[in-house]
mmCIF file with all atom_site columns, C-alpha atoms in Angstrom:
data_model
loop_
_atom_site.group_PDB
_atom_site.id
_atom_site.type_symbol
_atom_site.label_atom_id
_atom_site.label_alt_id
_atom_site.label_comp_id
_atom_site.label_asym_id
_atom_site.label_entity_id
_atom_site.label_seq_id
_atom_site.pdbx_PDB_ins_code
_atom_site.Cartn_x
_atom_site.Cartn_y
_atom_site.Cartn_z
_atom_site.occupancy
_atom_site.B_iso_or_equiv
_atom_site.pdbx_formal_charge
_atom_site.auth_seq_id
_atom_site.auth_comp_id
_atom_site.auth_asym_id
_atom_site.auth_atom_id
_atom_site.pdbx_PDB_model_num
ATOM 1   C CA . GLU A 1 1   ? 80.542  75.460  93.271  1.00 0.00 ? 112 GLU A CA 1
ATOM 2   C CA . VAL A 1 2   ? 82.594  77.625  90.929  1.00 0.00 ? 113 VAL A CA 1
ATOM 3   C CA . GLN A 1 3   ? 84.933  75.391  88.919  1.00 0.00 ? 114 GLN A CA 1
ATOM 4   C CA . LEU A 1 4   ? 87.191  75.502  85.886  1.00 0.00 ? 115 LEU A CA 1
ATOM 5   C CA . VAL A 1 5   ? 88.435  72.331  84.185  1.00 0.00 ? 116 VAL A CA 1
ATOM 6   C CA . GLU A 1 6   ? 90.975  72.458  81.379  1.00 0.00 ? 117 GLU A CA 1
ATOM 7   C CA . SER A 1 7   ? 91.434  69.772  78.741  1.00 0.00 ? 118 SER A CA 1
ATOM 8   C CA . GLY A 1 8   ? 93.008  69.194  75.352  1.00 0.00 ? 119 GLY A CA 1
ATOM 9   C CA . GLY A 1 9   ? 96.673  69.133  76.270  1.00 0.00 ? 120 GLY A CA 1
ATOM 10  C CA . GLY A 1 10  ? 99.087  66.619  74.805  1.00 0.00 ? 121 GLY A CA 1
ATOM 11  C CA . LEU A 1 11  ? 102.193 66.054  72.727  1.00 0.00 ? 122 LEU A CA 1
ATOM 12  C CA . VAL A 1 12  ? 102.489 68.030  69.495  1.00 0.00 ? 123 VAL A CA 1
ATOM 13  C CA . GLN A 1 13  ? 105.320 68.495  67.024  1.00 0.00 ? 124 GLN A CA 1
ATOM 14  C CA . PRO A 1 14  ? 107.005 71.872  66.518  1.00 0.00 ? 125 PRO A CA 1
ATOM 15  C CA . GLY A 1 15  ? 104.996 73.889  64.024  1.00 0.00 ? 126 GLY A CA 1
ATOM 16  C CA . GLY A 1 16  ? 101.820 72.036  64.917  1.00 0.00 ? 127 GLY A CA 1
ATOM 17  C CA . SER A 1 17  ? 98.517  73.209  66.350  1.00 0.00 ? 128 SER A CA 1
ATOM 18  C CA . LEU A 1 18  ? 96.444  72.371  69.397  1.00 0.00 ? 129 LEU A CA 1
ATOM 19  C CA . ARG A 1 19  ? 93.204  73.636  70.899  1.00 0.00 ? 130 ARG A CA 1
ATOM 20  C CA . LEU A 1 20  ? 92.750  73.752  74.653  1.00 0.00 ? 131 LEU A CA 1
ATOM 21  C CA . SER A 1 21  ? 89.356  73.910  76.304  1.00 0.00 ? 132 SER A CA 1
ATOM 22  C CA . CYS A 1 22  ? 88.242  75.195  79.675  1.00 0.00 ? 133 CYS A CA 1
ATOM 23  C CA . ALA A 1 23  ? 84.848  74.111  80.982  1.00 0.00 ? 134 ALA A CA 1
ATOM 24  C CA . ALA A 1 24  ? 83.318  76.558  83.432  1.00 0.00 ? 135 ALA A CA 1
ATOM 25  C CA . SER A 1 25  ? 80.611  75.743  85.953  1.00 0.00 ? 136 SER A CA 1
ATOM 26  C CA . GLY A 1 26  ? 78.941  77.481  88.853  1.00 0.00 ? 137 GLY A CA 1
ATOM 27  C CA . PHE A 1 27  ? 78.867  80.920  87.233  1.00 0.00 ? 138 PHE A CA 1
ATOM 28  C CA . THR A 1 28  ? 77.722  82.663  84.049  1.00 0.00 ? 139 THR A CA 1
ATOM 29  C CA . LEU A 1 29  ? 80.726  82.769  81.734  1.00 0.00 ? 140 LEU A CA 1
ATOM 30  C CA . SER A 1 30  ? 79.471  85.739  79.704  1.00 0.00 ? 141 SER A CA 1
ATOM 31  C CA . ASP A 1 31  ? 79.641  87.996  82.771  1.00 0.00 ? 142 ASP A CA 1
ATOM 32  C CA . PHE A 1 32  ? 83.355  87.509  83.337  1.00 0.00 ? 143 PHE A CA 1
ATOM 33  C CA . TYR A 1 33  ? 86.728  88.265  81.830  1.00 0.00 ? 144 TYR A CA 1
ATOM 34  C CA . MET A 1 34  ? 88.740  85.063  81.350  1.00 0.00 ? 145 MET A CA 1
ATOM 35  C CA . ASP A 1 35  ? 92.492  84.528  81.159  1.00 0.00 ? 146 ASP A CA 1
ATOM 36  C CA . TRP A 1 36  ? 94.982  81.891  80.096  1.00 0.00 ? 147 TRP A CA 1
ATOM 37  C CA . VAL A 1 37  ? 98.217  81.584  82.071  1.00 0.00 ? 148 VAL A CA 1
ATOM 38  C CA . ARG A 1 38  ? 101.027 79.074  81.599  1.00 0.00 ? 149 ARG A CA 1
ATOM 39  C CA . GLN A 1 39  ? 103.922 77.654  83.568  1.00 0.00 ? 150 GLN A CA 1
ATOM 40  C CA . ALA A 1 40  ? 106.885 76.112  81.775  1.00 0.00 ? 151 ALA A CA 1
ATOM 41  C CA . PRO A 1 41  ? 108.777 73.306  83.539  1.00 0.00 ? 152 PRO A CA 1
ATOM 42  C CA . GLY A 1 42  ? 110.834 74.763  86.396  1.00 0.00 ? 153 GLY A CA 1
ATOM 43  C CA . LYS A 1 43  ? 109.712 78.302  85.574  1.00 0.00 ? 154 LYS A CA 1
ATOM 44  C CA . GLY A 1 44  ? 107.281 80.833  86.980  1.00 0.00 ? 155 GLY A CA 1
ATOM 45  C CA . LEU A 1 45  ? 103.815 81.848  85.843  1.00 0.00 ? 156 LEU A CA 1
ATOM 46  C CA . GLU A 1 46  ? 103.382 83.664  82.523  1.00 0.00 ? 157 GLU A CA 1
ATOM 47  C CA . TRP A 1 47  ? 100.191 85.391  81.404  1.00 0.00 ? 158 TRP A CA 1
ATOM 48  C CA . VAL A 1 48  ? 99.163  84.299  77.896  1.00 0.00 ? 159 VAL A CA 1
ATOM 49  C CA . GLY A 1 49  ? 96.080  86.323  77.137  1.00 0.00 ? 160 GLY A CA 1
ATOM 50  C CA . ARG A 1 50  ? 92.605  87.542  78.108  1.00 0.00 ? 161 ARG A CA 1
ATOM 51  C CA . THR A 1 51  ? 89.116  87.758  76.684  1.00 0.00 ? 162 THR A CA 1
ATOM 52  C CA . ARG A 1 52  ? 86.811  90.399  78.070  1.00 0.00 ? 163 ARG A CA 1
ATOM 53  C CA . ASN A 1 53  ? 83.140  89.722  78.817  1.00 0.00 ? 164 ASN A CA 1
ATOM 54  C CA . LYS A 1 54  ? 80.021  90.125  76.687  1.00 0.00 ? 165 LYS A CA 1
ATOM 55  C CA . ALA A 1 55  ? 79.538  93.707  77.863  1.00 0.00 ? 166 ALA A CA 1
ATOM 56  C CA . ARG A 1 56  ? 82.985  94.538  76.468  1.00 0.00 ? 167 ARG A CA 1
ATOM 57  C CA . SER A 1 57  ? 82.342  92.673  73.205  1.00 0.00 ? 168 SER A CA 1
ATOM 58  C CA . TYR A 1 58  ? 84.661  89.784  74.010  1.00 0.00 ? 169 TYR A CA 1
ATOM 59  C CA . THR A 1 59  ? 87.725  91.788  72.981  1.00 0.00 ? 170 THR A CA 1
ATOM 60  C CA . THR A 1 60  ? 91.107  90.177  73.558  1.00 0.00 ? 171 THR A CA 1
ATOM 61  C CA . GLU A 1 61  ? 94.622  90.953  74.722  1.00 0.00 ? 172 GLU A CA 1
ATOM 62  C CA . TYR A 1 62  ? 97.719  88.775  74.251  1.00 0.00 ? 173 TYR A CA 1
ATOM 63  C CA . ALA A 1 63  ? 101.261 88.493  75.499  1.00 0.00 ? 174 ALA A CA 1
ATOM 64  C CA . ALA A 1 64  ? 103.853 89.450  72.903  1.00 0.00 ? 175 ALA A CA 1
ATOM 65  C CA . SER A 1 65  ? 105.288 85.915  72.991  1.00 0.00 ? 176 SER A CA 1
ATOM 66  C CA . VAL A 1 66  ? 102.067 84.395  71.592  1.00 0.00 ? 177 VAL A CA 1
ATOM 67  C CA . LYS A 1 67  ? 100.444 87.255  69.659  1.00 0.00 ? 178 LYS A CA 1
ATOM 68  C CA . GLY A 1 68  ? 99.644  86.191  66.124  1.00 0.00 ? 179 GLY A CA 1
ATOM 69  C CA . ARG A 1 69  ? 99.961  82.484  66.995  1.00 0.00 ? 180 ARG A CA 1
ATOM 70  C CA . PHE A 1 70  ? 97.395  81.972  69.771  1.00 0.00 ? 181 PHE A CA 1
ATOM 71  C CA . THR A 1 71  ? 93.708  82.893  69.696  1.00 0.00 ? 182 THR A CA 1
ATOM 72  C CA . ILE A 1 72  ? 91.318  82.974  72.637  1.00 0.00 ? 183 ILE A CA 1
ATOM 73  C CA . SER A 1 73  ? 87.645  82.333  71.996  1.00 0.00 ? 184 SER A CA 1
ATOM 74  C CA . ARG A 1 74  ? 84.627  81.369  74.018  1.00 0.00 ? 185 ARG A CA 1
ATOM 75  C CA . ASP A 1 75  ? 81.234  79.735  73.639  1.00 0.00 ? 186 ASP A CA 1
ATOM 76  C CA . ASP A 1 76  ? 79.077  81.135  76.387  1.00 0.00 ? 187 ASP A CA 1
ATOM 77  C CA . SER A 1 77  ? 76.188  78.837  75.461  1.00 0.00 ? 188 SER A CA 1
ATOM 78  C CA . GLU A 1 78  ? 78.479  75.903  76.259  1.00 0.00 ? 189 GLU A CA 1
ATOM 79  C CA . ASN A 1 79  ? 80.105  77.755  79.169  1.00 0.00 ? 190 ASN A CA 1
ATOM 80  C CA . SER A 1 80  ? 83.477  77.050  77.578  1.00 0.00 ? 191 SER A CA 1
ATOM 81  C CA . LEU A 1 81  ? 86.668  78.963  76.898  1.00 0.00 ? 192 LEU A CA 1
ATOM 82  C CA . TYR A 1 82  ? 89.202  77.972  74.260  1.00 0.00 ? 193 TYR A CA 1
ATOM 83  C CA . LEU A 1 83  ? 92.841  78.598  73.412  1.00 0.00 ? 194 LEU A CA 1
ATOM 84  C CA . GLN A 1 84  ? 93.756  77.847  69.800  1.00 0.00 ? 195 GLN A CA 1
ATOM 85  C CA . MET A 1 85  ? 97.510  77.470  69.506  1.00 0.00 ? 196 MET A CA 1
ATOM 86  C CA . THR A 1 86  ? 99.293  77.402  66.136  1.00 0.00 ? 197 THR A CA 1
ATOM 87  C CA . SER A 1 87  ? 102.922 77.436  64.978  1.00 0.00 ? 198 SER A CA 1
ATOM 88  C CA . LEU A 1 88  ? 103.871 75.842  68.262  1.00 0.00 ? 199 LEU A CA 1
ATOM 89  C CA . LYS A 1 89  ? 107.459 76.052  69.473  1.00 0.00 ? 200 LYS A CA 1
ATOM 90  C CA . ALA A 1 90  ? 109.410 74.064  72.055  1.00 0.00 ? 201 ALA A CA 1
ATOM 91  C CA . GLU A 1 91  ? 109.232 77.072  74.373  1.00 0.00 ? 202 GLU A CA 1
ATOM 92  C CA . ASP A 1 92  ? 105.421 76.789  74.431  1.00 0.00 ? 203 ASP A CA 1
ATOM 93  C CA . THR A 1 93  ? 105.812 73.593  76.472  1.00 0.00 ? 204 THR A CA 1
ATOM 94  C CA . ALA A 1 94  ? 104.012 74.300  79.735  1.00 0.00 ? 205 ALA A CA 1
ATOM 95  C CA . VAL A 1 95  ? 101.051 73.638  81.952  1.00 0.00 ? 206 VAL A CA 1
ATOM 96  C CA . TYR A 1 96  ? 98.232  75.879  80.750  1.00 0.00 ? 207 TYR A CA 1
ATOM 97  C CA . PHE A 1 97  ? 95.703  77.261  83.220  1.00 0.00 ? 208 PHE A CA 1
ATOM 98  C CA . CYS A 1 98  ? 92.467  79.065  82.623  1.00 0.00 ? 209 CYS A CA 1
ATOM 99  C CA . ALA A 1 99  ? 91.383  81.615  85.189  1.00 0.00 ? 210 ALA A CA 1
ATOM 100 C CA . ARG A 1 100 ? 88.305  83.693  85.841  1.00 0.00 ? 211 ARG A CA 1
ATOM 101 C CA . SER A 1 101 ? 88.871  87.395  86.375  1.00 0.00 ? 212 SER A CA 1
ATOM 102 C CA . THR A 1 102 ? 86.697  89.527  88.594  1.00 0.00 ? 213 THR A CA 1
ATOM 103 C CA . ALA A 1 103 ? 86.464  93.316  88.680  1.00 0.00 ? 214 ALA A CA 1
ATOM 104 C CA . VAL A 1 104 ? 87.449  95.480  91.598  1.00 0.00 ? 215 VAL A CA 1
ATOM 105 C CA . ASN A 1 105 ? 87.144  99.194  90.813  1.00 0.00 ? 216 ASN A CA 1
ATOM 106 C CA . SER A 1 106 ? 87.083  98.317  87.095  1.00 0.00 ? 217 SER A CA 1
ATOM 107 C CA . TYR A 1 107 ? 90.387  96.448  87.263  1.00 0.00 ? 218 TYR A CA 1
ATOM 108 C CA . TYR A 1 108 ? 90.295  92.682  86.854  1.00 0.00 ? 219 TYR A CA 1
ATOM 109 C CA . TYR A 1 109 ? 92.186  90.149  88.922  1.00 0.00 ? 220 TYR A CA 1
ATOM 110 C CA . MET A 1 110 ? 92.212  86.332  88.631  1.00 0.00 ? 221 MET A CA 1
ATOM 111 C CA . ASP A 1 111 ? 90.106  84.893  91.438  1.00 0.00 ? 222 ASP A CA 1
ATOM 112 C CA . VAL A 1 112 ? 89.390  81.318  90.332  1.00 0.00 ? 223 VAL A CA 1
ATOM 113 C CA . TRP A 1 113 ? 91.792  78.968  88.591  1.00 0.00 ? 224 TRP A CA 1
ATOM 114 C CA . GLY A 1 114 ? 91.686  75.529  87.021  1.00 0.00 ? 225 GLY A CA 1
ATOM 115 C CA . LYS A 1 115 ? 94.189  72.765  87.669  1.00 0.00 ? 226 LYS A CA 1
ATOM 116 C CA . GLY A 1 116 ? 95.733  73.050  84.228  1.00 0.00 ? 227 GLY A CA 1
ATOM 117 C CA . THR A 1 117 ? 96.454  70.894  81.217  1.00 0.00 ? 228 THR A CA 1
ATOM 118 C CA . THR A 1 118 ? 99.935  69.980  80.000  1.00 0.00 ? 229 THR A CA 1
ATOM 119 C CA . VAL A 1 119 ? 101.197 70.829  76.521  1.00 0.00 ? 230 VAL A CA 1
ATOM 120 C CA . THR A 1 120 ? 104.467 69.344  75.293  1.00 0.00 ? 231 THR A CA 1
ATOM 121 C CA . VAL A 1 121 ? 105.958 70.556  72.016  1.00 0.00 ? 232 VAL A CA 1
ATOM 122 C CA . SER A 1 122 ? 108.590 68.098  70.842  1.00 0.00 ? 233 SER A CA 1
ATOM 123 C CA . SER A 1 123 ? 109.564 66.040  67.829  1.00 0.00 ? 234 SER A CA 1
ATOM 124 C CA . ASP B 2 1   ? 106.188 96.112  80.406  1.00 0.00 ? 113 ASP B CA 1
ATOM 125 C CA . ILE B 2 2   ? 106.038 96.286  84.199  1.00 0.00 ? 114 ILE B CA 1
ATOM 126 C CA . GLN B 2 3   ? 108.590 94.013  85.854  1.00 0.00 ? 115 GLN B CA 1
ATOM 127 C CA . MET B 2 4   ? 107.706 92.400  89.188  1.00 0.00 ? 116 MET B CA 1
ATOM 128 C CA . THR B 2 5   ? 110.642 91.475  91.429  1.00 0.00 ? 117 THR B CA 1
ATOM 129 C CA . GLN B 2 6   ? 110.060 89.191  94.393  1.00 0.00 ? 118 GLN B CA 1
ATOM 130 C CA . SER B 2 7   ? 112.372 88.466  97.288  1.00 0.00 ? 119 SER B CA 1
ATOM 131 C CA . PRO B 2 8   ? 113.541 86.194  98.641  1.00 0.00 ? 120 PRO B CA 1
ATOM 132 C CA . SER B 2 9   ? 113.368 83.508  95.954  1.00 0.00 ? 121 SER B CA 1
ATOM 133 C CA . SER B 2 10  ? 113.128 80.888  98.686  1.00 0.00 ? 122 SER B CA 1
ATOM 134 C CA . LEU B 2 11  ? 112.961 80.661  102.447 1.00 0.00 ? 123 LEU B CA 1
ATOM 135 C CA . SER B 2 12  ? 112.784 78.032  105.141 1.00 0.00 ? 124 SER B CA 1
ATOM 136 C CA . ALA B 2 13  ? 110.925 78.723  108.366 1.00 0.00 ? 125 ALA B CA 1
ATOM 137 C CA . SER B 2 14  ? 109.442 76.872  111.313 1.00 0.00 ? 126 SER B CA 1
ATOM 138 C CA . VAL B 2 15  ? 105.812 76.310  112.132 1.00 0.00 ? 127 VAL B CA 1
ATOM 139 C CA . GLY B 2 16  ? 104.539 79.366  113.978 1.00 0.00 ? 128 GLY B CA 1
ATOM 140 C CA . ASP B 2 17  ? 107.078 81.749  112.459 1.00 0.00 ? 129 ASP B CA 1
ATOM 141 C CA . ARG B 2 18  ? 106.124 85.070  110.923 1.00 0.00 ? 130 ARG B CA 1
ATOM 142 C CA . VAL B 2 19  ? 107.064 85.100  107.234 1.00 0.00 ? 131 VAL B CA 1
ATOM 143 C CA . THR B 2 20  ? 107.297 88.142  104.976 1.00 0.00 ? 132 THR B CA 1
ATOM 144 C CA . ILE B 2 21  ? 107.680 88.164  101.196 1.00 0.00 ? 133 ILE B CA 1
ATOM 145 C CA . THR B 2 22  ? 108.287 91.352  99.264  1.00 0.00 ? 134 THR B CA 1
ATOM 146 C CA . CYS B 2 23  ? 107.357 92.325  95.732  1.00 0.00 ? 135 CYS B CA 1
ATOM 147 C CA . ARG B 2 24  ? 108.548 95.413  93.880  1.00 0.00 ? 136 ARG B CA 1
ATOM 148 C CA . ALA B 2 25  ? 107.052 96.777  90.669  1.00 0.00 ? 137 ALA B CA 1
ATOM 149 C CA . SER B 2 26  ? 109.256 98.554  88.126  1.00 0.00 ? 138 SER B CA 1
ATOM 150 C CA . GLN B 2 27  ? 106.724 101.380 88.011  1.00 0.00 ? 139 GLN B CA 1
ATOM 151 C CA . GLY B 2 28  ? 103.758 102.471 90.077  1.00 0.00 ? 140 GLY B CA 1
ATOM 152 C CA . ILE B 2 29  ? 100.747 100.173 89.930  1.00 0.00 ? 141 ILE B CA 1
ATOM 153 C CA . SER B 2 30  ? 98.565  101.812 92.597  1.00 0.00 ? 142 SER B CA 1
ATOM 154 C CA . ASN B 2 31  ? 97.102  98.864  94.528  1.00 0.00 ? 143 ASN B CA 1
ATOM 155 C CA . TYR B 2 32  ? 96.436  96.600  91.521  1.00 0.00 ? 144 TYR B CA 1
ATOM 156 C CA . LEU B 2 33  ? 98.410  93.754  93.001  1.00 0.00 ? 145 LEU B CA 1
ATOM 157 C CA . ALA B 2 34  ? 97.423  90.175  93.732  1.00 0.00 ? 146 ALA B CA 1
ATOM 158 C CA . TRP B 2 35  ? 99.130  87.357  95.614  1.00 0.00 ? 147 TRP B CA 1
ATOM 159 C CA . LEU B 2 36  ? 98.736  83.705  94.604  1.00 0.00 ? 148 LEU B CA 1
ATOM 160 C CA . GLN B 2 37  ? 99.686  80.395  96.167  1.00 0.00 ? 149 GLN B CA 1
ATOM 161 C CA . ARG B 2 38  ? 100.899 77.577  93.940  1.00 0.00 ? 150 ARG B CA 1
ATOM 162 C CA . LYS B 2 39  ? 101.243 73.975  95.042  1.00 0.00 ? 151 LYS B CA 1
ATOM 163 C CA . PRO B 2 40  ? 102.400 71.221  92.648  1.00 0.00 ? 152 PRO B CA 1
ATOM 164 C CA . GLY B 2 41  ? 99.533  69.466  90.932  1.00 0.00 ? 153 GLY B CA 1
ATOM 165 C CA . LYS B 2 42  ? 96.957  71.879  92.310  1.00 0.00 ? 154 LYS B CA 1
ATOM 166 C CA . ALA B 2 43  ? 95.180  74.879  90.890  1.00 0.00 ? 155 ALA B CA 1
ATOM 167 C CA . PRO B 2 44  ? 96.798  78.190  91.804  1.00 0.00 ? 156 PRO B CA 1
ATOM 168 C CA . LYS B 2 45  ? 94.880  79.832  94.627  1.00 0.00 ? 157 LYS B CA 1
ATOM 169 C CA . SER B 2 46  ? 94.075  83.507  94.958  1.00 0.00 ? 158 SER B CA 1
ATOM 170 C CA . LEU B 2 47  ? 95.047  84.822  98.394  1.00 0.00 ? 159 LEU B CA 1
ATOM 171 C CA . ILE B 2 48  ? 95.041  88.612  98.229  1.00 0.00 ? 160 ILE B CA 1
ATOM 172 C CA . TYR B 2 49  ? 93.719  91.175  95.744  1.00 0.00 ? 161 TYR B CA 1
ATOM 173 C CA . ALA B 2 50  ? 93.897  94.964  95.660  1.00 0.00 ? 162 ALA B CA 1
ATOM 174 C CA . ALA B 2 51  ? 97.164  94.614  97.597  1.00 0.00 ? 163 ALA B CA 1
ATOM 175 C CA . SER B 2 52  ? 95.503  94.053  100.956 1.00 0.00 ? 164 SER B CA 1
ATOM 176 C CA . SER B 2 53  ? 92.051  92.492  100.500 1.00 0.00 ? 165 SER B CA 1
ATOM 177 C CA . LEU B 2 54  ? 91.762  88.891  101.656 1.00 0.00 ? 166 LEU B CA 1
ATOM 178 C CA . GLN B 2 55  ? 90.107  86.529  99.190  1.00 0.00 ? 167 GLN B CA 1
ATOM 179 C CA . SER B 2 56  ? 87.044  84.819  100.627 1.00 0.00 ? 168 SER B CA 1
ATOM 180 C CA . GLY B 2 57  ? 87.925  81.586  102.417 1.00 0.00 ? 169 GLY B CA 1
ATOM 181 C CA . VAL B 2 58  ? 91.600  82.393  102.873 1.00 0.00 ? 170 VAL B CA 1
ATOM 182 C CA . PRO B 2 59  ? 92.866  82.097  106.466 1.00 0.00 ? 171 PRO B CA 1
ATOM 183 C CA . SER B 2 60  ? 93.350  85.385  108.285 1.00 0.00 ? 172 SER B CA 1
ATOM 184 C CA . ARG B 2 61  ? 97.014  84.590  108.971 1.00 0.00 ? 173 ARG B CA 1
ATOM 185 C CA . PHE B 2 62  ? 97.628  85.815  105.412 1.00 0.00 ? 174 PHE B CA 1
ATOM 186 C CA . SER B 2 63  ? 97.774  89.566  104.909 1.00 0.00 ? 175 SER B CA 1
ATOM 187 C CA . GLY B 2 64  ? 99.027  91.975  102.287 1.00 0.00 ? 176 GLY B CA 1
ATOM 188 C CA . SER B 2 65  ? 100.132 95.574  102.307 1.00 0.00 ? 177 SER B CA 1
ATOM 189 C CA . GLY B 2 66  ? 101.661 98.214  100.086 1.00 0.00 ? 178 GLY B CA 1
ATOM 190 C CA . SER B 2 67  ? 100.858 100.617 97.300  1.00 0.00 ? 179 SER B CA 1
ATOM 191 C CA . GLY B 2 68  ? 102.670 102.140 94.368  1.00 0.00 ? 180 GLY B CA 1
ATOM 192 C CA . THR B 2 69  ? 105.772 100.027 93.823  1.00 0.00 ? 181 THR B CA 1
ATOM 193 C CA . ASP B 2 70  ? 106.425 98.146  97.074  1.00 0.00 ? 182 ASP B CA 1
ATOM 194 C CA . PHE B 2 71  ? 104.268 95.371  98.469  1.00 0.00 ? 183 PHE B CA 1
ATOM 195 C CA . THR B 2 72  ? 104.465 92.638  101.090 1.00 0.00 ? 184 THR B CA 1
ATOM 196 C CA . LEU B 2 73  ? 102.730 89.354  101.806 1.00 0.00 ? 185 LEU B CA 1
ATOM 197 C CA . THR B 2 74  ? 102.848 88.276  105.446 1.00 0.00 ? 186 THR B CA 1
ATOM 198 C CA . ILE B 2 75  ? 101.991 84.930  106.961 1.00 0.00 ? 187 ILE B CA 1
ATOM 199 C CA . SER B 2 76  ? 101.588 85.705  110.648 1.00 0.00 ? 188 SER B CA 1
ATOM 200 C CA . SER B 2 77  ? 101.997 82.154  111.952 1.00 0.00 ? 189 SER B CA 1
ATOM 201 C CA . LEU B 2 78  ? 103.317 79.676  109.407 1.00 0.00 ? 190 LEU B CA 1
ATOM 202 C CA . GLN B 2 79  ? 101.433 76.377  109.163 1.00 0.00 ? 191 GLN B CA 1
ATOM 203 C CA . PRO B 2 80  ? 102.549 73.092  107.540 1.00 0.00 ? 192 PRO B CA 1
ATOM 204 C CA . GLU B 2 81  ? 99.949  73.496  104.776 1.00 0.00 ? 193 GLU B CA 1
ATOM 205 C CA . ASP B 2 82  ? 101.526 76.826  103.789 1.00 0.00 ? 194 ASP B CA 1
ATOM 206 C CA . SER B 2 83  ? 104.443 75.046  102.124 1.00 0.00 ? 195 SER B CA 1
ATOM 207 C CA . ALA B 2 84  ? 104.089 76.344  98.551  1.00 0.00 ? 196 ALA B CA 1
ATOM 208 C CA . THR B 2 85  ? 105.402 78.850  96.042  1.00 0.00 ? 197 THR B CA 1
ATOM 209 C CA . TYR B 2 86  ? 103.929 82.334  96.283  1.00 0.00 ? 198 TYR B CA 1
ATOM 210 C CA . TYR B 2 87  ? 103.635 84.764  93.380  1.00 0.00 ? 199 TYR B CA 1
ATOM 211 C CA . CYS B 2 88  ? 102.744 88.418  93.161  1.00 0.00 ? 200 CYS B CA 1
ATOM 212 C CA . GLN B 2 89  ? 101.018 89.651  90.016  1.00 0.00 ? 201 GLN B CA 1
ATOM 213 C CA . HIS B 2 90  ? 100.044 93.111  88.846  1.00 0.00 ? 202 HIS B CA 1
ATOM 214 C CA . TYR B 2 91  ? 96.856  93.828  86.922  1.00 0.00 ? 203 TYR B CA 1
ATOM 215 C CA . ASN B 2 92  ? 97.386  97.538  86.347  1.00 0.00 ? 204 ASN B CA 1
ATOM 216 C CA . SER B 2 93  ? 97.968  97.318  82.585  1.00 0.00 ? 205 SER B CA 1
ATOM 217 C CA . TYR B 2 94  ? 98.785  94.909  79.775  1.00 0.00 ? 206 TYR B CA 1
ATOM 218 C CA . PRO B 2 95  ? 100.719 92.717  79.710  1.00 0.00 ? 207 PRO B CA 1
ATOM 219 C CA . LEU B 2 96  ? 99.857  91.308  83.112  1.00 0.00 ? 208 LEU B CA 1
ATOM 220 C CA . THR B 2 97  ? 103.052 90.065  84.731  1.00 0.00 ? 209 THR B CA 1
ATOM 221 C CA . PHE B 2 98  ? 104.039 87.887  87.665  1.00 0.00 ? 210 PHE B CA 1
ATOM 222 C CA . GLY B 2 99  ? 106.935 87.983  90.062  1.00 0.00 ? 211 GLY B CA 1
ATOM 223 C CA . GLY B 2 100 ? 109.451 85.164  89.884  1.00 0.00 ? 212 GLY B CA 1
ATOM 224 C CA . GLY B 2 101 ? 107.995 83.362  92.896  1.00 0.00 ? 213 GLY B CA 1
ATOM 225 C CA . THR B 2 102 ? 109.042 82.665  96.478  1.00 0.00 ? 214 THR B CA 1
ATOM 226 C CA . LYS B 2 103 ? 109.275 79.037  97.542  1.00 0.00 ? 215 LYS B CA 1
ATOM 227 C CA . VAL B 2 104 ? 108.355 78.614  101.207 1.00 0.00 ? 216 VAL B CA 1
ATOM 228 C CA . GLU B 2 105 ? 109.554 75.474  102.931 1.00 0.00 ? 217 GLU B CA 1
ATOM 229 C CA . ILE B 2 106 ? 108.805 74.267  106.439 1.00 0.00 ? 218 ILE B CA 1
ATOM 230 C CA . LYS B 2 107 ? 111.835 73.430  108.606 1.00 0.00 ? 219 LYS B CA 1
#
């Protein structure tokens, strides 16, 4: 069964750092693009960033709101995806989801999602 | 950035009703459009990709259509388990963006 399980969320002070993890199972992580998406309380979904697959050298893309503060990485040997978050702000408070992205005609859409992990940025 | 505008923001319908949700992109995105279902406490679920292709395992009462800038998600016969918030999302270019969501309630 294809599954994604996020962990690492919690309460952090403004300006602090946190690393989220996403454990993948049921598929070979290195073959797929992977995304992080978040949902702030009472708000809609917001794309955070993407890492491409091994064939595309694991290159990354980020939303403007997190660029320079968040870093996506992966350890394919551990079948894990990570989101390193620094200089956290109150507006980063959200549920964070990881998602697998699959290609259709060379364009990638998110086909499998995890249940999310909650990050709260507050003093 | 491409803006995705969904309407309505919420609706209430009866079991068995036909429900239609629309999504408009601020510029053409070909058919690089997905629809997701979001229920509280659950993982978002992919319903439709490439505007009209049904994700494996999704009931056939869900369908999508459109191309360019205007898209629709249709639930042909609403079921109690369809109570959720639905989002459109484009994957034509970066940044990927989502519509604001449509909350579907069962009367």
